[in-house]
mmCIF file of C-alpha atoms in Angstrom:
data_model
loop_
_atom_site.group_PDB
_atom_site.id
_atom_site.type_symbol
_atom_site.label_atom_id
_atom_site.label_comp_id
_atom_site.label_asym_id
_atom_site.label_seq_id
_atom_site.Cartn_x
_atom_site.Cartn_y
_atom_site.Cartn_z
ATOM 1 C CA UNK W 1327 113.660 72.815 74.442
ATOM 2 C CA UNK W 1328 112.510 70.096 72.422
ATOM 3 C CA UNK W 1329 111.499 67.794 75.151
ATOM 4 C CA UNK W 1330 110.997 69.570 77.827
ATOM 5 C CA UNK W 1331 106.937 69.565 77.403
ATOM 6 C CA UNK W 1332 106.754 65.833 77.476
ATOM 7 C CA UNK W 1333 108.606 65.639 80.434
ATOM 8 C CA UNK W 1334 106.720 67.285 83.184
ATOM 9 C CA UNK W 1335 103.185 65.711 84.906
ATOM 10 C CA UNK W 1336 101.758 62.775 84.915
ATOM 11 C CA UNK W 1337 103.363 61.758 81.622
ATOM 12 C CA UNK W 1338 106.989 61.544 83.327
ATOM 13 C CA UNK W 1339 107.798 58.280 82.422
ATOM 14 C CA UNK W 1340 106.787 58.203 78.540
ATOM 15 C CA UNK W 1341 108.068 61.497 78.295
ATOM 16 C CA UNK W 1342 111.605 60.141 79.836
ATOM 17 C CA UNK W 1343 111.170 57.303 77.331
ATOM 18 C CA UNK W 1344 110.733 59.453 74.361
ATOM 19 C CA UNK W 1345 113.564 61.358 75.138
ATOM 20 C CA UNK W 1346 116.075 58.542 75.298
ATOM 21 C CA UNK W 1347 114.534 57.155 72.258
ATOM 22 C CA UNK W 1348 115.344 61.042 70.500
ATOM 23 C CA UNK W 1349 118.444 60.756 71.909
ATOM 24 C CA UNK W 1350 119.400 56.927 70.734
ATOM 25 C CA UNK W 1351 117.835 58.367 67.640
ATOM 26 C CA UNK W 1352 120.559 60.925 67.618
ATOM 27 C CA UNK W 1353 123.365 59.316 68.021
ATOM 28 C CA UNK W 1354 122.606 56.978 64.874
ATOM 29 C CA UNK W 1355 122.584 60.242 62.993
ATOM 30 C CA UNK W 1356 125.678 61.452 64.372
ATOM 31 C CA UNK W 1357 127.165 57.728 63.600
ATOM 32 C CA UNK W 1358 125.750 57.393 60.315
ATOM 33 C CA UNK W 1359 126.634 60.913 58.959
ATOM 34 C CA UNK W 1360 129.816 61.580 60.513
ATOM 35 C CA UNK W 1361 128.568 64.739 61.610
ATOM 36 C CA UNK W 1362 128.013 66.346 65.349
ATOM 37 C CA UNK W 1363 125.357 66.773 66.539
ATOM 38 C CA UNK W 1364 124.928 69.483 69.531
ATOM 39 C CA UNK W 1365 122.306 69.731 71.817
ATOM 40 C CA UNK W 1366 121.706 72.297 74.794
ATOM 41 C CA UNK W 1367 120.697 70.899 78.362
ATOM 42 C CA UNK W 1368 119.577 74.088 80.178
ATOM 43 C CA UNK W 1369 120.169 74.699 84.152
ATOM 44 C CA UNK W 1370 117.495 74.546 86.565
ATOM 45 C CA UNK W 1371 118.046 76.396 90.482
ATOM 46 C CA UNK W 1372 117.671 73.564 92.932
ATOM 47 C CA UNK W 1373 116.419 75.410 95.729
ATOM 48 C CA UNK W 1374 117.107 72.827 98.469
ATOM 49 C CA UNK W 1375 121.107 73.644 97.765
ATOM 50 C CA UNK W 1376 121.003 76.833 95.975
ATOM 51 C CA UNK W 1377 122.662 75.040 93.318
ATOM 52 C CA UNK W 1378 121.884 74.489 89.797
ATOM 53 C CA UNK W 1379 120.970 70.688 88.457
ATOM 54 C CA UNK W 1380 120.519 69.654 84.730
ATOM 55 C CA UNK W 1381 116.865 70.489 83.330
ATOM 56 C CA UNK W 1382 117.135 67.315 81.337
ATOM 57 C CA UNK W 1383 117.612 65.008 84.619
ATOM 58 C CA UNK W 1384 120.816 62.747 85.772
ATOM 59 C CA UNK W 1385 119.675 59.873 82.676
ATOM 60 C CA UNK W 1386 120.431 62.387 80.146
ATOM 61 C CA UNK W 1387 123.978 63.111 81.583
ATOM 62 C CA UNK W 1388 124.818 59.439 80.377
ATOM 63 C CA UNK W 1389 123.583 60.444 76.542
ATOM 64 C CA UNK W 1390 126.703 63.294 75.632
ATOM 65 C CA UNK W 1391 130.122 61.925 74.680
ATOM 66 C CA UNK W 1392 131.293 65.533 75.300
ATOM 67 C CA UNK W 1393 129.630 67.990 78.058
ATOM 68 C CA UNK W 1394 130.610 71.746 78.392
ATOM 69 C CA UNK W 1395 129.370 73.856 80.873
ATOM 70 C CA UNK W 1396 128.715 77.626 79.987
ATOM 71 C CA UNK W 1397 128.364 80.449 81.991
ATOM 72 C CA UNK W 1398 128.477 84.036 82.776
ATOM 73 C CA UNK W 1399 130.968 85.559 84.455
ATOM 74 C CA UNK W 1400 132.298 88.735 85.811
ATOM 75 C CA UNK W 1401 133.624 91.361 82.825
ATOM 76 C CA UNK W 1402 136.693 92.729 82.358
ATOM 77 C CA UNK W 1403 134.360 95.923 81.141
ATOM 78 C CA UNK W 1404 131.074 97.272 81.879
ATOM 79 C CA UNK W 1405 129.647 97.161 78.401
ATOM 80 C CA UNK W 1406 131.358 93.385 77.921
ATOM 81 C CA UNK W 1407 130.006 89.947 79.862
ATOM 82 C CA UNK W 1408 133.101 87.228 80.067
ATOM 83 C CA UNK W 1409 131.633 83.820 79.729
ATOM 84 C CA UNK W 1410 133.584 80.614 80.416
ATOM 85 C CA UNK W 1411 133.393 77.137 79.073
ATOM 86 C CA UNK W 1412 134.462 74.489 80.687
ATOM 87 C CA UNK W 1413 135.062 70.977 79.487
ATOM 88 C CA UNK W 1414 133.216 68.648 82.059
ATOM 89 C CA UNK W 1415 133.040 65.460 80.444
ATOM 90 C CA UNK W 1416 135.007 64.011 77.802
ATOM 91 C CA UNK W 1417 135.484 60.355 75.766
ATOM 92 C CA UNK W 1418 138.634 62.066 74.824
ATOM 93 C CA UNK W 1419 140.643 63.451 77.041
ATOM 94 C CA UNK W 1420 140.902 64.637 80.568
ATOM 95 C CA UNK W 1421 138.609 67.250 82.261
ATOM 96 C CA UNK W 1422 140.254 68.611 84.914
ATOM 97 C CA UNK W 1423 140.863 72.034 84.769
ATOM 98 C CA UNK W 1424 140.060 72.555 81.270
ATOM 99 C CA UNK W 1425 138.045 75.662 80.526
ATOM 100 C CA UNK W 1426 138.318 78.846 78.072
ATOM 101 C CA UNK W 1427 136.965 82.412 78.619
ATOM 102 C CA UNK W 1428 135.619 84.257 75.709
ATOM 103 C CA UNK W 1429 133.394 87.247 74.666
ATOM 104 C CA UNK W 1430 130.402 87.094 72.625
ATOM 105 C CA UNK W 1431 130.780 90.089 69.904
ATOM 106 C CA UNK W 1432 128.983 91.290 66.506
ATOM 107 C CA UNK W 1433 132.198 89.641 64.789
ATOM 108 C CA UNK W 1434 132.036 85.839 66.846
ATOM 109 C CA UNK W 1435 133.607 85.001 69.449
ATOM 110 C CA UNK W 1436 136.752 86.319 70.776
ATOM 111 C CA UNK W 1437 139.693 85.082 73.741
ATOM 112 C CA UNK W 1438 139.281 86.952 76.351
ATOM 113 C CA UNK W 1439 142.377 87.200 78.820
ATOM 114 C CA UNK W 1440 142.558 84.696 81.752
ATOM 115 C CA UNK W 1441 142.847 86.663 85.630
#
C-alpha cells in the first residue's frame, strides 16, 4: 500500500502522522471535487486471537465515511470463488446485516445466489 513503508520501525509515529495528514489530504479532494475517493485497508492475522485486525491500525478506522469488508467465501462451483461484501460502517444508513455475494468474472461482476 501506499503507506504501509512509513509505518513500521522506529519511524511509527511520523509515519502515523503522515498518514492522517494523506488521509485529511484526501478527504479535501473528495470534498472539493465531488468525487469518491476509495482506498483499500488490507487484513493482517492477529495471532494472539486467530483473528484478522486492520493493517492500517484502529486511527485509520475513524478516516472512511463508508467501510466494506470483502472476503472469500465458499463456491457454489469448483472453478468459481463466491466473495461477499459486507457494509460495516456507514454515515448513511444502517449496517446490520447488510452484505451482497458476487462472482468475479472476465465480464465484471455478477450476483451470485444467497444460501
Amino acid at each position: 500500500t501506499l503507506v504501509s513503508p512509513i509505518l513500521g520501525g522506529g519511524r511509527q509515529s511520523h509515519g502515523h502522522s503522515l498518514m492522517m495528514e494523506l488521509a485529511r489530504a484526501l478527504k479535501v479532494l473528495a470534498t472539493e471535487l465531488g468525487v469518491a475517493v476509495l482506498c483499500t485497508n488490507g487484513v493482517v492475522h492477529d495471532w494472539t486471537d486467530t483473528s484478522v485486525r486492520p493493517a492500517l491500525g484502529k486511527s485509520w478506522a475513524h478516516v472512511a465515511n463508508t467501510r466494506i469488508f470483502l472476503q472469500a467465501v465458499k463456491g457454489d462451483s469448483e472453478d468459481r470463488i463466491k466473495r461477499q461484501a459486507s457494509l460495516m460502517k456507514s454515515s448513511r444508513t444502517r449496517t446490520k446485516g447488510l452484505f451482497a455475494f458476487f462472482h468475479i468474472t472476465a465480464d465484471g461482476l455478477i450476483a451470485a445466489a444467497v444460501e
